[in-house]
Amino acid sequence: MKKALVLLGLLSVAALASCDKRENREPEQAPGKSFRGTIEEIIPDVSSKAYATHENSTYYLFWNRYDRVSIFYDRTYNREYEFQQRDGSTAGTFERVGEDPAHITEQDITTGFDYAIYPYDRDNACNTIGELTVVIPEKQEFYNDRRGIGVRPMMVAQSETGDFFFKHVGAYLCIRVRGEGFALKSISFQGNNSEIIAGYPTVSFKDGDPVLEFDPRDLDNSDTITMELETPVELDPEEYSLFWLDLPSVTLDNGYTITLKDQNGRTFKKETTKSVTFNRRMFYRTSVDDVIIETTPVSSVSLDKEELALNVGEDETLVATVLPEEADDKAVTWSSSNSDVAEVDDNGKVTAKEAGIATITVTTNDGGKTASCAVTVSDVITYELAISPAEEEINALESLEYTVTLTTVKNGVSSDSQVAATLTSSNIDVATVSGLTATGVAKGTATITASYTPEGETEALTAEATLSVKDVITYSLAIDPEEAEVIIGTPQAYTLTLTTTTNGKDVTSDVTAASATTWSSSNTEIASVSGGTATGAKEGTVTITATYTPSDSDTLSVTAELTVNKKPNQAGDPTPIEDDDF
């Protein structure tokens, strides 16, 4: 067996994966020591020779560039180092990557050894007496290696010279699986006594060889290792698919159970109850045969609705029934013939987007069986009518112009327009309407109703406004006669007339002797007036004033001119001499 020790596809796969991520950049160099590293040979189990990819059935391990390790020297700080030689090197130099943080307060390592762990992990650790903490993942990755080896080795080393001889910490288990009708999604491995097989064990060195130990108090320990496959692997009934797990050195007293799960959630288990011991640096295998699922094909698919009517913005979930009930692959896909009208998600939820017609189709993964539903989507249109002003007060004979606005909301988008609605009055004795104009008639309140039927609709919309009308009342006062002559001692009777005009209609009344009427003379020595009758006292001219105060208005007044003359000649009075007598 060669001691050239090349890290078989195990390291090559892990390294190639890391190479893909870093191949376009040079590692950042940092101060620090340089180290060399070689790898301990591995001892294939006799039963594992069937999986050897080399002609002599020996596993070869080698380094690849960009392989990274944790190295601890002088202090317990986890320093990251990177392999510098080319892929396939059997040994080579590791150089420092990154720098120690400024706040580092790590303790001195007191053993005099330098320590290394492969692969690098931020949780790798070393204490002052050289006990290492390594990581055996509970969740492990599948490396689809061209050599058929998909495990990442776990190795540690101690050195006094700076040349590391990496030794394997645990064992490696190859699970060979073959079958039919099973798309493998995950593999779980568990000891039947729930032994700890994953977590953060410590590694010490005894006679130069690593010894691994779990702390049973550590809550991060696990009794199960699971490998999740990002892409399911379709099993072949004749050829094995290989899957590798990292295991600690452990004895499983009552054997173990392997659980396989396919992409549809179906499970298959293999169990052995025999005691099994996994030793350091050994490769083991186990075969899981006859993972054969006799599939039941899909015969049909149907939908709970063949027709569906929705308004824009509404949604409804269609239910697909795949038969027969025992069909193995009942998965379906959904599609829409016009996703602008109606879209459908992976669960059959149909959402109406805009008016139109679309066909929703469900298709089975197995057999391509289909069923369809015709979806009709209608616009959601609502209307609202408003009249302005909604409340107003006017005078009788006064007119008021109304504005009627139609608000249209289409699929949540609102727009306004003024429309020529029809107006009606609830009381034409109070207010009448013509077109969009209302005119006051008499005191009172009327409801003005606007009515309009939008295009395409059958029912009219209405809106109401309240219109209050006030009476228009005016007064005028007249005296009769406005001019008069009387002789001294002769009375002059007056008539005082009040004209009340209500909303254009006149009503007259004699208020000569009314209690609200007052009379006065501009000169009572010439003539006095009372109760509408004036009496001359001496010759002259006076102004007779009459006032009247309506109950709901200001005081009105009117005047008349009265001339008072001397009494006519009596018998015995001298006859006036006329000018013509001379």
Short mmCIF file of C-alpha atoms in Angstrom, two decimals, residues 157 196 287 354 438 443 555:
data_model
loop_
_atom_site.label_atom_id
_atom_site.label_comp_id
_atom_site.label_asym_id
_atom_site.label_seq_id
_atom_site.Cartn_x
_atom_site.Cartn_y
_atom_site.Cartn_z
CA ALA A 157 -2.15 16.44 13.60
CA ILE A 196 -23.82 9.95 20.18
CA SER A 287 -25.78 -2.21 1.22
CA GLU A 354 -58.72 41.95 -15.43
CA ALA A 438 -84.83 74.93 -8.74
CA LYS A 443 -92.01 79.36 2.42
CA THR A 555 -91.71 101.43 10.54
#
